XYZ file of C-alpha atoms in Angstrom:
455
model
C 59.606 -49.710 106.703
C 59.936 -48.967 103.512
C 59.980 -45.200 101.702
C 56.108 -46.174 100.644
C 56.743 -42.584 99.633
C 58.810 -43.169 97.052
C 57.408 -45.771 95.300
C 54.869 -44.832 94.854
C 55.522 -41.799 93.834
C 57.391 -43.391 91.051
C 55.015 -46.065 89.614
C 52.220 -43.681 89.987
C 51.834 -43.189 85.641
C 52.234 -47.123 85.610
C 49.134 -47.317 88.578
C 47.154 -44.807 86.593
C 47.290 -45.934 83.760
C 46.270 -49.220 84.647
C 43.263 -48.315 86.460
C 41.980 -46.111 83.160
C 42.306 -49.444 81.781
C 39.799 -51.317 84.154
C 37.531 -47.499 83.988
C 37.087 -47.921 80.497
C 35.059 -51.510 80.364
C 31.714 -50.305 80.389
C 30.744 -52.955 83.583
C 26.686 -51.211 84.030
C 25.175 -54.102 86.254
C 21.371 -52.251 85.752
C 21.549 -52.761 81.585
C 21.721 -56.178 79.840
C 24.013 -55.512 77.084
C 26.622 -54.277 78.962
C 26.684 -58.888 80.298
C 29.661 -59.909 78.617
C 31.865 -56.257 79.745
C 30.709 -57.038 83.180
C 32.596 -60.377 82.637
C 35.234 -58.824 81.344
C 35.428 -55.985 84.999
C 35.407 -59.000 86.960
C 38.479 -60.977 84.656
C 40.557 -57.585 84.624
C 40.684 -57.781 88.340
C 41.160 -61.193 88.954
C 43.845 -60.814 86.781
C 45.166 -57.636 88.736
C 44.913 -59.261 92.359
C 47.230 -62.359 90.631
C 49.173 -59.757 89.573
C 49.504 -58.519 92.673
C 50.523 -62.094 94.791
C 47.868 -62.975 95.549
C 48.101 -66.759 96.055
C 44.662 -67.754 95.253
C 41.984 -65.896 92.659
C 38.975 -66.969 92.284
C 36.159 -66.009 90.297
C 32.386 -67.504 90.697
C 30.403 -67.081 88.479
C 26.543 -66.617 90.159
C 22.823 -66.562 88.948
C 23.878 -62.618 88.074
C 27.664 -61.253 87.829
C 31.119 -62.882 88.983
C 32.407 -62.529 92.385
C 35.864 -62.260 92.545
C 37.728 -63.544 95.827
C 41.523 -64.155 96.251
C 43.073 -64.462 99.670
C 46.600 -64.652 100.755
C 47.271 -66.300 103.873
C 50.347 -66.095 105.607
C 50.730 -64.447 108.327
C 49.902 -67.318 111.053
C 48.868 -65.522 114.648
C 48.175 -62.181 113.065
C 44.631 -61.159 112.251
C 42.988 -61.602 108.436
C 41.115 -58.413 106.787
C 38.497 -58.856 103.968
C 38.104 -56.643 101.713
C 35.624 -55.655 99.709
C 34.244 -52.889 97.225
C 32.384 -53.748 93.750
C 33.557 -53.472 90.624
C 29.997 -52.384 88.308
C 29.363 -49.163 88.229
C 26.062 -46.659 87.220
C 24.843 -46.022 84.370
C 25.304 -42.753 82.285
C 22.867 -41.047 81.500
C 22.980 -38.683 80.342
C 25.152 -38.725 78.554
C 25.239 -35.061 77.060
C 26.183 -33.620 80.874
C 29.688 -35.464 80.170
C 32.536 -33.515 79.478
C 34.414 -35.796 78.042
C 33.424 -39.833 77.310
C 32.584 -41.357 80.432
C 34.649 -45.068 79.240
C 37.297 -42.867 77.369
C 38.952 -41.841 80.701
C 41.008 -38.575 81.481
C 43.079 -36.267 83.521
C 42.090 -32.193 84.578
C 43.220 -30.398 86.970
C 44.271 -33.124 89.436
C 41.316 -34.962 89.034
C 40.379 -38.516 86.650
C 37.095 -38.405 85.165
C 34.897 -41.513 84.267
C 32.080 -43.270 85.434
C 33.225 -45.748 88.220
C 36.579 -44.009 89.219
C 35.175 -42.228 92.945
C 32.103 -45.526 93.268
C 33.760 -48.123 92.805
C 36.319 -48.471 90.927
C 38.916 -46.606 92.077
C 38.876 -46.787 95.748
C 39.191 -50.144 95.330
C 41.698 -49.944 92.702
C 43.520 -48.291 96.486
C 43.817 -52.080 98.218
C 45.414 -54.260 94.599
C 47.763 -51.320 94.245
C 48.490 -51.124 98.226
C 48.794 -55.078 99.270
C 50.721 -54.725 95.868
C 53.264 -52.333 96.573
C 53.852 -53.905 100.351
C 54.650 -57.435 98.657
C 56.880 -55.943 96.484
C 58.827 -53.931 99.017
C 59.084 -56.479 102.435
C 57.880 -60.093 100.525
C 55.327 -60.271 102.941
C 51.940 -58.263 103.765
C 51.826 -57.678 107.802
C 48.150 -59.430 108.210
C 46.269 -62.926 106.641
C 44.633 -60.688 103.807
C 41.155 -61.518 101.472
C 39.565 -59.327 98.786
C 35.325 -60.193 98.430
C 34.398 -57.836 95.403
C 31.102 -57.651 93.630
C 29.473 -57.366 90.336
C 25.672 -56.477 91.728
C 26.296 -53.284 94.256
C 25.072 -51.106 92.247
C 21.154 -52.816 91.703
C 21.212 -54.461 95.154
C 21.710 -57.891 93.915
C 20.948 -61.065 95.634
C 24.686 -62.841 94.302
C 26.950 -61.729 97.238
C 24.685 -62.732 100.644
C 23.939 -66.015 99.093
C 27.720 -66.306 98.525
C 28.349 -64.832 101.858
C 25.727 -67.265 103.837
C 27.460 -70.335 102.341
C 30.801 -69.513 102.752
C 31.237 -68.534 106.179
C 34.357 -69.730 107.520
C 36.043 -69.409 103.334
C 35.103 -65.618 104.114
C 35.832 -65.540 108.470
C 37.742 -62.183 109.160
C 38.986 -59.561 112.094
C 37.496 -57.245 110.618
C 35.801 -55.717 106.811
C 37.438 -52.695 105.177
C 35.570 -50.636 102.790
C 36.183 -48.059 99.982
C 33.054 -46.301 99.159
C 32.567 -43.476 100.992
C 33.820 -39.598 101.231
C 35.473 -37.838 103.193
C 34.606 -35.070 104.736
C 36.117 -32.452 102.813
C 39.425 -32.352 101.101
C 42.214 -32.801 104.413
C 39.455 -34.259 106.239
C 38.700 -37.388 106.850
C 36.014 -40.158 108.381
C 35.228 -43.031 109.177
C 31.480 -44.322 108.275
C 29.965 -46.029 111.740
C 26.388 -45.625 110.546
C 24.864 -46.166 107.034
C 21.385 -45.254 106.065
C 18.573 -48.962 105.094
C 16.738 -48.754 101.880
C 13.480 -49.677 100.725
C 12.714 -47.951 96.854
C 9.659 -48.791 95.167
C 7.519 -47.537 91.714
C 4.863 -46.535 91.092
C 2.342 -46.402 88.168
C -0.889 -44.080 88.682
C -3.852 -45.173 85.122
C -7.263 -43.650 84.117
C -9.164 -44.311 80.976
C -7.778 -47.148 78.464
C -6.412 -44.919 75.556
C -4.708 -41.627 75.598
C -7.151 -38.869 75.054
C -8.090 -35.948 73.211
C -6.647 -32.823 75.561
C -9.524 -30.765 73.533
C -12.725 -33.591 73.323
C -12.140 -34.769 76.366
C -10.381 -32.198 78.761
C -12.169 -30.660 81.790
C -14.070 -34.139 82.732
C -12.373 -37.048 82.493
C -9.854 -37.619 85.126
C -6.094 -37.258 84.034
C -3.097 -39.199 85.005
C -0.060 -36.877 85.761
C -2.774 -34.738 87.432
C -3.167 -38.099 89.494
C 0.623 -38.354 89.971
C 0.787 -35.466 90.897
C -1.573 -34.691 93.558
C -0.388 -37.831 95.144
C 2.717 -37.897 95.671
C 2.314 -33.920 96.837
C 0.206 -35.647 99.864
C 3.252 -37.080 100.990
C 5.434 -34.161 102.658
C 3.832 -32.261 104.756
C 4.380 -28.272 104.417
C 7.796 -28.468 107.000
C 9.666 -31.381 105.285
C 7.700 -34.457 107.258
C 6.921 -37.514 105.653
C 3.224 -37.684 106.634
C 3.094 -42.045 105.699
C 1.125 -42.660 108.522
C 3.654 -45.044 110.856
C 7.024 -44.045 108.534
C 8.965 -42.795 111.647
C 7.968 -46.446 113.986
C 11.973 -46.745 114.967
C 13.951 -43.593 114.371
C 16.184 -43.392 116.985
C 16.245 -39.643 118.404
C 19.284 -37.948 118.973
C 21.043 -37.773 122.139
C 22.205 -34.266 123.590
C 25.780 -36.021 122.763
C 25.001 -37.519 119.812
C 23.500 -34.004 118.138
C 26.789 -32.199 119.406
C 29.262 -35.322 118.050
C 26.688 -34.451 114.116
C 27.779 -30.260 114.480
C 30.968 -31.254 114.891
C 31.353 -32.015 111.273
C 28.227 -29.901 109.939
C 29.146 -27.586 107.048
C 28.666 -24.341 106.273
C 24.839 -24.445 104.998
C 24.800 -21.008 103.227
C 28.441 -22.328 101.193
C 27.131 -25.032 100.441
C 24.060 -24.159 98.733
C 25.947 -21.909 96.689
C 28.736 -24.599 95.994
C 25.490 -26.551 94.795
C 24.321 -24.030 93.242
C 21.234 -23.364 95.361
C 19.688 -19.928 96.979
C 19.161 -21.881 100.347
C 19.147 -26.114 101.222
C 15.861 -27.340 101.555
C 14.660 -30.916 104.423
C 12.487 -31.410 107.598
C 12.334 -28.116 109.510
C 13.586 -28.418 112.926
C 17.079 -30.264 111.956
C 20.335 -29.342 110.389
C 22.248 -31.074 107.138
C 24.103 -33.057 108.915
C 20.959 -34.632 110.766
C 19.094 -34.752 107.772
C 22.119 -37.029 105.395
C 22.662 -39.299 108.495
C 20.590 -39.745 111.017
C 16.306 -38.928 109.758
C 15.372 -40.460 107.140
C 13.533 -40.108 103.720
C 11.689 -40.214 101.438
C 12.837 -39.448 97.598
C 10.763 -38.654 94.018
C 13.975 -40.494 91.985
C 11.537 -39.982 88.826
C 8.032 -38.711 87.139
C 6.886 -39.018 84.051
C 4.153 -39.592 81.704
C 2.745 -38.618 78.489
C 4.124 -36.960 75.538
C 7.756 -36.438 75.871
C 8.601 -35.794 72.481
C 9.733 -31.829 71.092
C 6.567 -30.124 70.097
C 2.886 -30.045 71.492
C 0.776 -32.491 71.605
C -2.469 -31.630 73.445
C -3.083 -35.284 74.478
C -5.171 -36.472 78.250
C -2.170 -39.551 79.191
C -3.516 -42.790 80.283
C -0.744 -43.531 82.623
C 2.279 -41.866 84.579
C 4.727 -43.392 86.712
C 7.263 -42.191 89.943
C 9.888 -44.112 90.858
C 10.664 -43.298 95.694
C 13.491 -44.281 97.662
C 12.958 -43.651 100.641
C 16.719 -43.955 103.246
C 16.070 -45.311 106.592
C 17.599 -45.249 110.677
C 17.403 -46.641 113.569
C 15.248 -50.136 113.370
C 13.009 -48.670 110.744
C 11.377 -51.566 109.114
C 11.829 -51.541 105.522
C 9.914 -53.839 104.363
C 6.863 -52.289 106.344
C 7.923 -48.081 105.662
C 7.371 -49.756 102.002
C 3.910 -51.688 103.134
C 2.810 -48.332 104.911
C 4.006 -46.192 101.801
C 1.784 -48.775 99.449
C -1.073 -48.069 102.132
C -1.081 -44.267 101.719
C -0.763 -44.268 97.866
C -3.840 -46.417 97.445
C -5.944 -43.766 100.112
C -5.237 -40.626 98.830
C -5.075 -42.270 94.964
C -7.751 -38.954 93.161
C -11.371 -40.595 91.939
C -10.916 -42.099 88.626
C -7.665 -42.664 88.768
C -5.695 -46.520 89.779
C -2.352 -46.816 91.835
C -0.333 -49.912 92.020
C 3.292 -50.361 93.061
C 5.848 -52.376 92.352
C 8.579 -53.469 95.572
C 12.291 -52.836 94.882
C 14.910 -52.850 97.257
C 15.538 -53.393 100.843
C 17.971 -53.322 103.425
C 18.108 -51.842 107.488
C 20.274 -49.656 108.722
C 23.337 -50.247 110.148
C 25.549 -49.144 112.876
C 28.588 -50.330 114.246
C 30.883 -49.502 117.507
C 33.880 -46.387 117.328
C 35.376 -48.107 119.617
C 36.307 -51.409 117.915
C 40.552 -51.218 118.128
C 39.867 -52.026 114.375
C 38.335 -48.839 113.453
C 40.424 -46.256 115.769
C 43.415 -47.988 114.439
C 42.676 -47.283 110.921
C 41.701 -43.462 112.377
C 45.437 -43.588 113.412
C 46.754 -44.388 110.334
C 44.419 -41.040 108.279
C 45.468 -39.105 110.874
C 49.346 -40.177 109.713
C 48.698 -39.277 106.551
C 46.554 -36.539 106.255
C 47.735 -34.670 109.456
C 44.187 -35.559 110.884
C 42.315 -37.886 112.695
C 39.479 -39.324 111.400
C 36.229 -38.409 112.079
C 33.680 -41.147 113.407
C 30.574 -40.210 111.193
C 27.336 -41.246 109.332
C 26.379 -41.815 106.469
C 22.992 -41.604 104.243
C 24.105 -43.031 101.792
C 23.327 -46.868 101.885
C 25.312 -49.919 100.974
C 22.876 -53.220 101.372
C 25.869 -55.570 101.663
C 27.264 -54.021 105.097
C 24.779 -55.157 107.313
C 24.941 -58.317 106.074
C 28.839 -58.804 106.442
C 28.393 -57.409 110.124
C 25.927 -60.194 110.634
C 26.843 -63.050 108.900
C 30.955 -62.453 109.961
C 29.822 -61.461 113.359
C 33.663 -58.549 112.840
C 33.340 -54.726 112.679
C 33.221 -52.903 109.199
C 36.205 -50.771 108.404
C 34.954 -47.705 105.905
C 38.258 -46.107 105.115
C 36.612 -43.853 102.238
C 38.840 -41.878 100.204
C 36.554 -40.111 97.555
C 34.773 -37.142 97.996
C 30.940 -36.153 98.297
C 31.341 -33.617 95.399
C 32.983 -35.907 93.090
C 29.852 -37.033 90.817
C 28.713 -40.460 92.073
C 25.815 -41.323 90.070
C 25.977 -38.144 88.081
C 27.269 -37.349 84.756
C 31.657 -35.838 84.966
C 32.143 -37.978 87.483
C 35.517 -38.153 88.880
C 38.693 -38.851 91.941
C 41.148 -36.508 93.031
C 43.930 -37.299 92.676
C 45.360 -35.874 95.853
C 43.183 -38.822 97.739
C 44.649 -41.023 94.955
C 47.997 -40.595 96.370
C 47.187 -40.460 99.770
C 45.232 -42.947 100.212
C 47.414 -45.897 98.844
C 49.549 -44.827 101.462
C 46.925 -44.839 104.448
C 46.247 -48.511 103.283
C 49.583 -49.066 103.179
C 49.425 -47.911 106.948
C 46.546 -49.291 108.240
C 47.237 -52.971 107.431
C 50.297 -52.561 109.047
C 48.587 -51.145 112.021
C 46.265 -53.670 112.183
C 49.349 -57.011 112.396
C 49.127 -55.186 116.554
C 45.107 -55.465 116.573
């Protein structure tokens, strides 16, 4: 096998220059004004895959954002690996909290800062360069490789699920490999074997037909903000447990073995709190941090607003108030049933004189896979050879809705090989990627593609 360490070190500056070009494209899928940027990011990726040596590269237009497909199938009798990722990124607000502009990539202290650096352009880029490296060093890939890359992951779009179902044969593979997750901590790799599901909703509480003067009407009419705060407070009890009737239906009870496995990588909770600038952690009573974030469901407020938001004071009783809510789901919790239950709770607990309306959002089932599958075990081996520590099999608190779709439609194991870190500010200002994992990620993926040929 070629000396890939020397290869990647020799090409590191060029690779980082290319990645910066891609990160500079503001491919924010949630904002319609960035539609051209989405197209540009998809085109950039298609060109990069062509330069890498893929035989067929296609940009499929959809009702939403384009899907980039590529393949190189010159390893008869060998497994086929399908690589998934996304080129769209989150919005960047609040801009004032970024040290450098989000779409002007900058390297500081061994970290690459930009929106999309870790989620997911930076991690996806590793796969493109790993394939390119093998082709340049050896002339051919040890396995058959396909890429299927979307531009709607951050908005839970429907284009990719529809594309998967319509192109099952085209996308058929022996493993789906995804790098859109994190190591447990520096030097401690992990492979996610479970993701929480998701459902979301937006709540509007309304009262009078117009805003009212708080001096003339205060204390005598319902206040939309008061009603909303009271309503949101009713969603949890004092022990951090969700009070929505039936919410925990389908939540599995953790076995002693599962508890022990989760405890094996539970962080020092005091140190974690301090690192986050907190006096203490908070959550459902009776569960550890790792259990709360990987094996238990949640109901979180993502945004609350209403009334006067400007500078100074405006003595107004607002007629409307709003909130965005996300539930993370585990086990066999049904996202639609969960939405229905939350809606019933909100309507049953709304303050007298106020009205509540709900707009449902995303829905996704939880995902789980068998860590004993050969394709996952070989990934753990590849990590061990590069990081000096074998990957731990974990359950992740996040949601990647399309993962369950890949598993169900293609009937293939999903290998989640993340190279981010939990503190890299994905979805937040100053998102970044540690370049140590950029370097090690490239080597790990090259080793994995060679090991996958044995499966």
